[in-house]
CSV table of C-alpha atoms in Angstrom, one decimal:
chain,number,residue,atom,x,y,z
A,1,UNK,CA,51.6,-36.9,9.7
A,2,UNK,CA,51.7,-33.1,9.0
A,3,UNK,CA,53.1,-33.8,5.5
A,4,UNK,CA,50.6,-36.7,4.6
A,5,UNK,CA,47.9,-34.3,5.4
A,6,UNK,CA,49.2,-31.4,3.2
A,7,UNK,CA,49.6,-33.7,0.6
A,8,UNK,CA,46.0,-34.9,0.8
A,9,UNK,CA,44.6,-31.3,0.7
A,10,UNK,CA,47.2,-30.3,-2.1
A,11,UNK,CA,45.6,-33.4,-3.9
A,12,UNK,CA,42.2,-32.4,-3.0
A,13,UNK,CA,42.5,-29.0,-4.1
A,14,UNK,CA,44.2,-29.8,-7.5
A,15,UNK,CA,41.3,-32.7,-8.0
A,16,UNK,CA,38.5,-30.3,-7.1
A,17,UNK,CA,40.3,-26.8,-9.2
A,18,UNK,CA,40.0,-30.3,-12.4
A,19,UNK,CA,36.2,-30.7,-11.6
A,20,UNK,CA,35.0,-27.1,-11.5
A,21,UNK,CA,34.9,-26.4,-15.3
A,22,UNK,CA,32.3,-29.2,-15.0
A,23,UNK,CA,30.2,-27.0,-12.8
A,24,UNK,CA,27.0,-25.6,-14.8
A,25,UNK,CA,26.5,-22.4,-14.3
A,26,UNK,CA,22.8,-21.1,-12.4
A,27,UNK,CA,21.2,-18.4,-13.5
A,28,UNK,CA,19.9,-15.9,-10.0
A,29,UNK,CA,17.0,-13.4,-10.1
A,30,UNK,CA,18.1,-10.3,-7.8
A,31,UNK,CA,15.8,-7.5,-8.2
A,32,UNK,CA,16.3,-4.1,-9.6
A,33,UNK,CA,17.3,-1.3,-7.7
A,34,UNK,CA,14.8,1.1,-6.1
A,35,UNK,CA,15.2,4.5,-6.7
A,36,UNK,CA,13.8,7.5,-4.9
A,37,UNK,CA,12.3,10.2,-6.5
A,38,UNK,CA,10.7,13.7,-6.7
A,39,UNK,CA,8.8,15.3,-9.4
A,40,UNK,CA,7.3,19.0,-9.3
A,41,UNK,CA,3.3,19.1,-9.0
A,42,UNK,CA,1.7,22.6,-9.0
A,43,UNK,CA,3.9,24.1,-6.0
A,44,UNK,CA,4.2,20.5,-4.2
A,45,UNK,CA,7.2,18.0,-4.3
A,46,UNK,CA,6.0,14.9,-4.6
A,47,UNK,CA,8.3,11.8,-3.5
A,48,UNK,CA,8.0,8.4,-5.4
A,49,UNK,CA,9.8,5.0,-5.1
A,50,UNK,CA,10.2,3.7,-8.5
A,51,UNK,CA,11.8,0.1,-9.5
A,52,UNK,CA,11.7,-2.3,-12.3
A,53,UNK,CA,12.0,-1.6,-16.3
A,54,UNK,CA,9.5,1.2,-17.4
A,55,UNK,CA,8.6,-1.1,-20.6
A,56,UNK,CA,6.8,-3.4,-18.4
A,57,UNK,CA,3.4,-2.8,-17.5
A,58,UNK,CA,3.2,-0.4,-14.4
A,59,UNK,CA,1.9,-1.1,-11.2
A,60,UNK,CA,1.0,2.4,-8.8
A,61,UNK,CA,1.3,1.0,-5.3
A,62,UNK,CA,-1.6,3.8,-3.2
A,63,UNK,CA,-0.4,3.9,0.5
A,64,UNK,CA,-2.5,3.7,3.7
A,65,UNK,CA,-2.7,5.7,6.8
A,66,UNK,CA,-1.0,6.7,8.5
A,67,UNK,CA,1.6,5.7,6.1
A,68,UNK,CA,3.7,6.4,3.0
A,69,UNK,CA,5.4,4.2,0.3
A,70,UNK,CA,7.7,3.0,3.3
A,71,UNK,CA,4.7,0.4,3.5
A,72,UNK,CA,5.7,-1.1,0.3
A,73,UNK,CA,9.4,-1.2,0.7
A,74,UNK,CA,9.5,-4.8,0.9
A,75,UNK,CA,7.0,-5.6,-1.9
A,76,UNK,CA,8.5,-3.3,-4.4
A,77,UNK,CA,11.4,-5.9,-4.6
A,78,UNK,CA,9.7,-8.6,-5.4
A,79,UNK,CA,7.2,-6.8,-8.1
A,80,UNK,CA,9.9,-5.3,-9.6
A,81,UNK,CA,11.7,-8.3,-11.0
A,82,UNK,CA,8.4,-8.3,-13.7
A,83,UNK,CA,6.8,-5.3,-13.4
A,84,UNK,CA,7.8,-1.5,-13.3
A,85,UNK,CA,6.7,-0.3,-10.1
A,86,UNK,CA,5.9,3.2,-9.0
A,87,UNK,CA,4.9,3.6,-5.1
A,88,UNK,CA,4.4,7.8,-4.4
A,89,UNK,CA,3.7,9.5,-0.8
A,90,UNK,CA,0.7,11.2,-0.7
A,91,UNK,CA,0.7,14.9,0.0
A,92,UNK,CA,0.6,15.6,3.6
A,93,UNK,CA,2.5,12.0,3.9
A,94,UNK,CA,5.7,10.9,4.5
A,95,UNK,CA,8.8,13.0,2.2
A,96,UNK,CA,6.1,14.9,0.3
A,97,UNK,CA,5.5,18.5,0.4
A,98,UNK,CA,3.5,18.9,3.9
A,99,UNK,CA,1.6,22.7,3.1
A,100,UNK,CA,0.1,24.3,6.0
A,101,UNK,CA,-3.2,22.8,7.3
A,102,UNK,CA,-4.2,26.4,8.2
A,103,UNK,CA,-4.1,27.4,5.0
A,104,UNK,CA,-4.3,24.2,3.1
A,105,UNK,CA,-8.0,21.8,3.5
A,106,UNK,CA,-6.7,18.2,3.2
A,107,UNK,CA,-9.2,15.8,1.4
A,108,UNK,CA,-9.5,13.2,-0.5
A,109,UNK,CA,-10.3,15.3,-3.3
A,110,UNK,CA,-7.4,17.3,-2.8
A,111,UNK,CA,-4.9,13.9,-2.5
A,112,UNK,CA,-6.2,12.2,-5.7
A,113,UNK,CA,-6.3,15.3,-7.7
A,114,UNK,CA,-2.3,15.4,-7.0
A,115,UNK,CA,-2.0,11.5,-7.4
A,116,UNK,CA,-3.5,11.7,-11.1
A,117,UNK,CA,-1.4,14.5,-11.7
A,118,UNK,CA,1.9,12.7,-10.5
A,119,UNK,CA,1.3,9.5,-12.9
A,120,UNK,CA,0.5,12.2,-15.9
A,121,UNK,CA,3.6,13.5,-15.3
A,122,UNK,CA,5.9,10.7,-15.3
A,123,UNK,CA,4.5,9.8,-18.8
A,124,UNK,CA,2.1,7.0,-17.3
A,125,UNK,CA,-0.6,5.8,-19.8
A,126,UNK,CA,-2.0,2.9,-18.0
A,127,UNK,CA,-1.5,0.6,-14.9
A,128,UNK,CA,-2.4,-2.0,-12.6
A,129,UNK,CA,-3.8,0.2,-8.9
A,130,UNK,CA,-2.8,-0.9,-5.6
A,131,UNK,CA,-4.8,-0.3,-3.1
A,132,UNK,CA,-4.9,-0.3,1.2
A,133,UNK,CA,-6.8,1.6,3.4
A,134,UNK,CA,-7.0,5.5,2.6
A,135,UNK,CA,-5.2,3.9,-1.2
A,136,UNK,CA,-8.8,3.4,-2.0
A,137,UNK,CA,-10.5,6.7,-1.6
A,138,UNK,CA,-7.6,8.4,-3.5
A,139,UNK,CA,-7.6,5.4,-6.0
A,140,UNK,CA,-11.3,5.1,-6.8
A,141,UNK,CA,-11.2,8.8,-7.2
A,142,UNK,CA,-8.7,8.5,-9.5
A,143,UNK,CA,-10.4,5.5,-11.6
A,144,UNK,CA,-13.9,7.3,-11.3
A,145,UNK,CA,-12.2,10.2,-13.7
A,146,UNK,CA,-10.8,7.7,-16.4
A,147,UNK,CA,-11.7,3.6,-15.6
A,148,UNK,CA,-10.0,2.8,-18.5
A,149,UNK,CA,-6.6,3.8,-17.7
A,150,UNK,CA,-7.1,1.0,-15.1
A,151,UNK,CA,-6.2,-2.3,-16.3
A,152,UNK,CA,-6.1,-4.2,-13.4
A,153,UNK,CA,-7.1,-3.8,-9.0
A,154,UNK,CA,-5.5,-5.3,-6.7
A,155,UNK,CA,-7.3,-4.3,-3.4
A,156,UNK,CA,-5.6,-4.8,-0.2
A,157,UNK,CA,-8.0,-3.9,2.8
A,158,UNK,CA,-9.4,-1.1,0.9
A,159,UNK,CA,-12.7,-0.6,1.9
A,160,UNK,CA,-15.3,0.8,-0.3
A,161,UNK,CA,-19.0,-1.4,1.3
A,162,UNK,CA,-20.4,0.0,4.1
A,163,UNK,CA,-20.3,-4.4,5.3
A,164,UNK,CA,-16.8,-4.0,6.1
A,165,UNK,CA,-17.5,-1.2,8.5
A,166,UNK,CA,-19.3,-2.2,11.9
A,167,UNK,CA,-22.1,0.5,13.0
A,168,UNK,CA,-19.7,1.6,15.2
A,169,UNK,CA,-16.7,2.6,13.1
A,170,UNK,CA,-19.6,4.1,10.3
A,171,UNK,CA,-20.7,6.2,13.2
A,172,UNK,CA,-16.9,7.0,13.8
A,173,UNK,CA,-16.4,8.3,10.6
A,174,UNK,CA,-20.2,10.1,10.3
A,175,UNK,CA,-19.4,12.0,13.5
A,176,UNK,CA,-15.7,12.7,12.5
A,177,UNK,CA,-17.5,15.0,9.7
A,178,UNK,CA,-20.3,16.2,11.5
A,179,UNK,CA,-19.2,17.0,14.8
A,180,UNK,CA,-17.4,20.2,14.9
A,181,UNK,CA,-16.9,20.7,19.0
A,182,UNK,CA,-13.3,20.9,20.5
A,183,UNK,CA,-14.0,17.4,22.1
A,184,UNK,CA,-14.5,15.7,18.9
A,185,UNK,CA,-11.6,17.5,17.3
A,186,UNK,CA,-9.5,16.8,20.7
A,187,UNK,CA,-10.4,12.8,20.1
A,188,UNK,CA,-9.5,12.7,16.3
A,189,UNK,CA,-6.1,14.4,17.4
A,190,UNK,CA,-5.2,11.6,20.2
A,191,UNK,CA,-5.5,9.0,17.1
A,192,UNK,CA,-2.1,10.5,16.0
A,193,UNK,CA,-0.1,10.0,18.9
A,194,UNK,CA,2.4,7.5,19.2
A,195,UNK,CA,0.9,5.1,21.3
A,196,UNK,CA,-2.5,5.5,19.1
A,197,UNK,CA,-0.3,4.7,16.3
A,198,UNK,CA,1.7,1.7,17.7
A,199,UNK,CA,-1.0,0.0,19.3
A,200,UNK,CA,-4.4,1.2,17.7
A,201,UNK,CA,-2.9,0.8,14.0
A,202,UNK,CA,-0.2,-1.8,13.7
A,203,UNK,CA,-0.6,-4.0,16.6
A,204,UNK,CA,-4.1,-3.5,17.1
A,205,UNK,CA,-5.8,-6.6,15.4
A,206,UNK,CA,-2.6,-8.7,16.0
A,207,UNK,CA,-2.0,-11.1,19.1
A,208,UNK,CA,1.1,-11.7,21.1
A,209,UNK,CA,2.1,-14.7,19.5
A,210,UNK,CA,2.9,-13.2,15.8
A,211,UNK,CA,3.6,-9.3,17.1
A,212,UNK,CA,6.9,-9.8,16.4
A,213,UNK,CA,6.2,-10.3,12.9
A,214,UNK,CA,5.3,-6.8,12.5
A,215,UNK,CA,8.9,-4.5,11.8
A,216,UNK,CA,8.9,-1.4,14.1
A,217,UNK,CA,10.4,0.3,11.2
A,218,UNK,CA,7.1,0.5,9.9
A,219,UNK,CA,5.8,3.0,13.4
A,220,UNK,CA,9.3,4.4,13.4
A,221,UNK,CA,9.1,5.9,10.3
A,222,UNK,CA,5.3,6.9,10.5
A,223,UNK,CA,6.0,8.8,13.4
A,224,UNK,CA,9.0,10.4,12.0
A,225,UNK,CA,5.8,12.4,10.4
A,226,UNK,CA,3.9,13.2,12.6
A,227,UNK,CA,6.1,15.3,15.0
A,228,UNK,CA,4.4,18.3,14.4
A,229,UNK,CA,0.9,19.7,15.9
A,230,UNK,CA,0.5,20.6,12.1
A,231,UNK,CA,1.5,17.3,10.5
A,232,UNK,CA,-1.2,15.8,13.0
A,233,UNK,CA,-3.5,18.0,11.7
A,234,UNK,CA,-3.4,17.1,8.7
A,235,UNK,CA,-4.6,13.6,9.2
A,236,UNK,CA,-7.5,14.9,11.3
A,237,UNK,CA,-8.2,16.8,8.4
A,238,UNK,CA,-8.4,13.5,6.6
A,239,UNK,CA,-10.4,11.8,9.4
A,240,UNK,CA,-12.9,14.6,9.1
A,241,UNK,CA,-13.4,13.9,5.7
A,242,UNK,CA,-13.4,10.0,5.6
A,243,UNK,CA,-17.3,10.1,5.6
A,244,UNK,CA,-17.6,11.6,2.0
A,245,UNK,CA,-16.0,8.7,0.9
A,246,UNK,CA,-19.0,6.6,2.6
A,247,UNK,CA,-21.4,8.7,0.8
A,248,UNK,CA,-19.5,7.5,-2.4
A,249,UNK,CA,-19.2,3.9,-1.9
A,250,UNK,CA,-23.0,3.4,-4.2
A,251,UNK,CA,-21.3,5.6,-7.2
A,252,UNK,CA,-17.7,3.4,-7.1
A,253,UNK,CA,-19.4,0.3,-7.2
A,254,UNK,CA,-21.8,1.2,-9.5
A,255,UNK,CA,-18.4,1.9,-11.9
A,256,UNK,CA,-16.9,-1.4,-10.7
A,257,UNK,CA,-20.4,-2.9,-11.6
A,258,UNK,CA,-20.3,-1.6,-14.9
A,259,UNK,CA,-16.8,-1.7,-15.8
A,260,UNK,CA,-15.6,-5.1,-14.2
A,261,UNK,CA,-11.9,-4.2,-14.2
A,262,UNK,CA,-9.7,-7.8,-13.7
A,263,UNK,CA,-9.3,-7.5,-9.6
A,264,UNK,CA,-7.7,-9.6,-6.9
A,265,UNK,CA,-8.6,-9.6,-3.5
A,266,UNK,CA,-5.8,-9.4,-0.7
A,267,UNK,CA,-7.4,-8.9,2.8
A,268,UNK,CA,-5.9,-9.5,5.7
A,269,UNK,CA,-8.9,-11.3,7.7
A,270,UNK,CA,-8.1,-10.0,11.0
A,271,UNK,CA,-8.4,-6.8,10.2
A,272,UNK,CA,-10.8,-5.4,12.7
A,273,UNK,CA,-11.4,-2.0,11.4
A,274,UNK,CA,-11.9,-2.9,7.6
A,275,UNK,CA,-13.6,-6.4,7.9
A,276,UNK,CA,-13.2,-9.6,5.6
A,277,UNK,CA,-17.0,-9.0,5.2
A,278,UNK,CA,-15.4,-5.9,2.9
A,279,UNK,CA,-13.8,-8.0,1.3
A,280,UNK,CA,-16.7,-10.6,0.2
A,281,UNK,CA,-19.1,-7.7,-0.6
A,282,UNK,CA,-16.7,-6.7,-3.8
A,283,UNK,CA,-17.8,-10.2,-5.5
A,284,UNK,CA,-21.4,-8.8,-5.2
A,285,UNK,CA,-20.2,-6.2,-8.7
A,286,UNK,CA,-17.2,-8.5,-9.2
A,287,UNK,CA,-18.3,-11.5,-9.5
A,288,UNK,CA,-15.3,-13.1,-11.5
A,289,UNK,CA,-12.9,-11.2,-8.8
A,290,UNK,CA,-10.1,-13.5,-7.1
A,291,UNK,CA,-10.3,-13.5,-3.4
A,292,UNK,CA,-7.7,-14.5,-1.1
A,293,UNK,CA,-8.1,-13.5,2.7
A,294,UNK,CA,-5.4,-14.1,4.4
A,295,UNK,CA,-4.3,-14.7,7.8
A,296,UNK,CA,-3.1,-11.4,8.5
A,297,UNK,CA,-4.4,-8.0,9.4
A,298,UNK,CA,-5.1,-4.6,8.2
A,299,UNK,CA,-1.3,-4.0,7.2
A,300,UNK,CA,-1.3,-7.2,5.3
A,301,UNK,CA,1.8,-6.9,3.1
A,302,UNK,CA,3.5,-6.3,6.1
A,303,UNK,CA,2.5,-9.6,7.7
A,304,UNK,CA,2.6,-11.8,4.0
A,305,UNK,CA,5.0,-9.6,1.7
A,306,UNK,CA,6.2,-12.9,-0.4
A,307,UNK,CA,2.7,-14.4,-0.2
A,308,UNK,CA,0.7,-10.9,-2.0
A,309,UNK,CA,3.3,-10.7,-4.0
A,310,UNK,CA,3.1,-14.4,-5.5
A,311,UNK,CA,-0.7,-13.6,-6.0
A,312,UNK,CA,-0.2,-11.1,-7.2
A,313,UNK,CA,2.6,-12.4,-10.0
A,314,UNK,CA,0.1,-15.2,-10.4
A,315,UNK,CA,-2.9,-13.2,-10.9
A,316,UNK,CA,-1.1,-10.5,-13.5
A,317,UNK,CA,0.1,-13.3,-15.5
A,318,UNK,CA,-2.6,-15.2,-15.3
A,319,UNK,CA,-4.5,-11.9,-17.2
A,320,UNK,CA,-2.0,-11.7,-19.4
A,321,UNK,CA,-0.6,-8.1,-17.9
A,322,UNK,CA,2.9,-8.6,-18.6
């Protein structure tokens, strides 16, 4: 019995090694590697993922709070396979030069300024801007100074109408610049702690049935920068200057108004702190805008990776940007 069945897989295999030069073979789309990057800016390192071929149209992926391009380490992937993508750390986030808070005044001002100076530097002519959370203060900045080096938004819970901000969080943000007492300073400072940022940030507008969705790598490494009483500082800093972006909001839609850049529309709608209603009150200047909300929340390419990057394919070649 031992024999016959030697013989039949002898058989087998010679039969099958016959057949295989009749197998066809299948082409498989693996994406590029990421590299990871630092280029000089004034006296700041600034640290940037970069993937994809730089022939292809760019994409500048703008992080969030209280993030860094850690948020995009799973999209970048998936862009890449089409698209050159570039995803930095802000300064004052994540591996970028962290100066002093004491002698340094973090705003937004200050963040796009290095931003712009980052994509002049590595030779970047034009590109498609994502944007999430503080992405679009830096990014609007960034488009008010040249619009036409924008060829495409792709805005991702990036607030810029006051209907995506309940009274409450626009008095949160009015009082963050106006109120200079040690209480109010105290308060901001708690928002950086790590239970603030675990459960306030990125389990905050999710319930326990799809928590698990959300990868505590994402926390982890946050935290990882914000160890210091001066790293902390540096996004109260930013909370105290959130509201001049408010007082903006009229002059960047007034540019999207006139410029009508091609822009899609990723919001996650459970976001609780940035709205959906955010996210309709863009089709008010951008009427020909794509908007998708999603059944996420406010760290939606987190919670849909594979589903804001097919849009997002879709929506770039769909505009020709390839």
């Amino acid at each position: 019995m031992r024999k016959f069945a030697l013989i039949i897989v002898v058989i087998t295999a010679f039969f099958g090694c016959q057949d295989s030069t009749k197998i066809t073979e299948k082409e498989f789309y693996l994406p590029p590697a990421t590299t990871y990057n630092y280029v000089e800016v004034d006296s700041a390192k600034l640290f940037y993922r970069e993937a994809g071929d730089k022939h292809n149209p760019t994409i500048v992926l703008l992080h969030g709070y209280p993030s860094s391009s850690h948020s995009y380490r799973n999209l970048i992937p998936m862009l890449a396979t089409r698209y050159h993508v570039i995803a930095p750390d802000n300064l004052g986030s994540g591996y970028s030069t962290h100066f002093d808070p004491s002698t340094t005044n973090y705003t937004f001002d200050l963040l796009a300024s290095y931003m712009e100076k980052l994509v002049d530097k590595l030779d970047i002519e034009n590109y498609v801007m994502y944007m999430q959370d503080f992405g679009a203060p830096v990014g609007y900045r960034m488009m008010m100074n040249n619009p036409k080096r924008v060829d495409a938004l792709i805005v991702q819970n990036a607030n810029a109408y006051l209907e995506g901000l309940t009274p409450q969080r626009q008095d949160f943000f009015r009082t963050a610049q106006t109120d200079t007492s040690t209480a109010k300073h105290d308060f901001l400072y708690s928002l950086t702690s790590k239970d603030a940022i675990i459960n306030k940030q990125y389990l905050f507008d999710l319930d326990s049935t799809n928590r698990n969705i959300q990868s505590p790598d994402a926390w982890t490494h946050d935290l990882a920068f914000l160890t210091s009483k001066k790293d902390r500082e540096i996004q109260v800093q930013l909370f105290k200057d959130y509201n001049t972006n408010l007082i903006r909001y009229p002059t960047w839609q007034k540019m999207l108004r006139e410029q009508q850049p091609k822009t899609l529309i990723a919001w996650g709608k459970k976001d609780l702190k940035f709205n959906a209603n955010g996210a309709r009150a863009y089709l008010k200047d951008l009427p020909n805008a794509e908007l998708h909300l999603l059944d996420a929340g406010h760290f939606a390419a987190e919670e849909k990776t594979s589903e804001i990057a097919t849009l997002i394919l879709k929506f770039l070649a769909k505009n020709e940007i390839e």
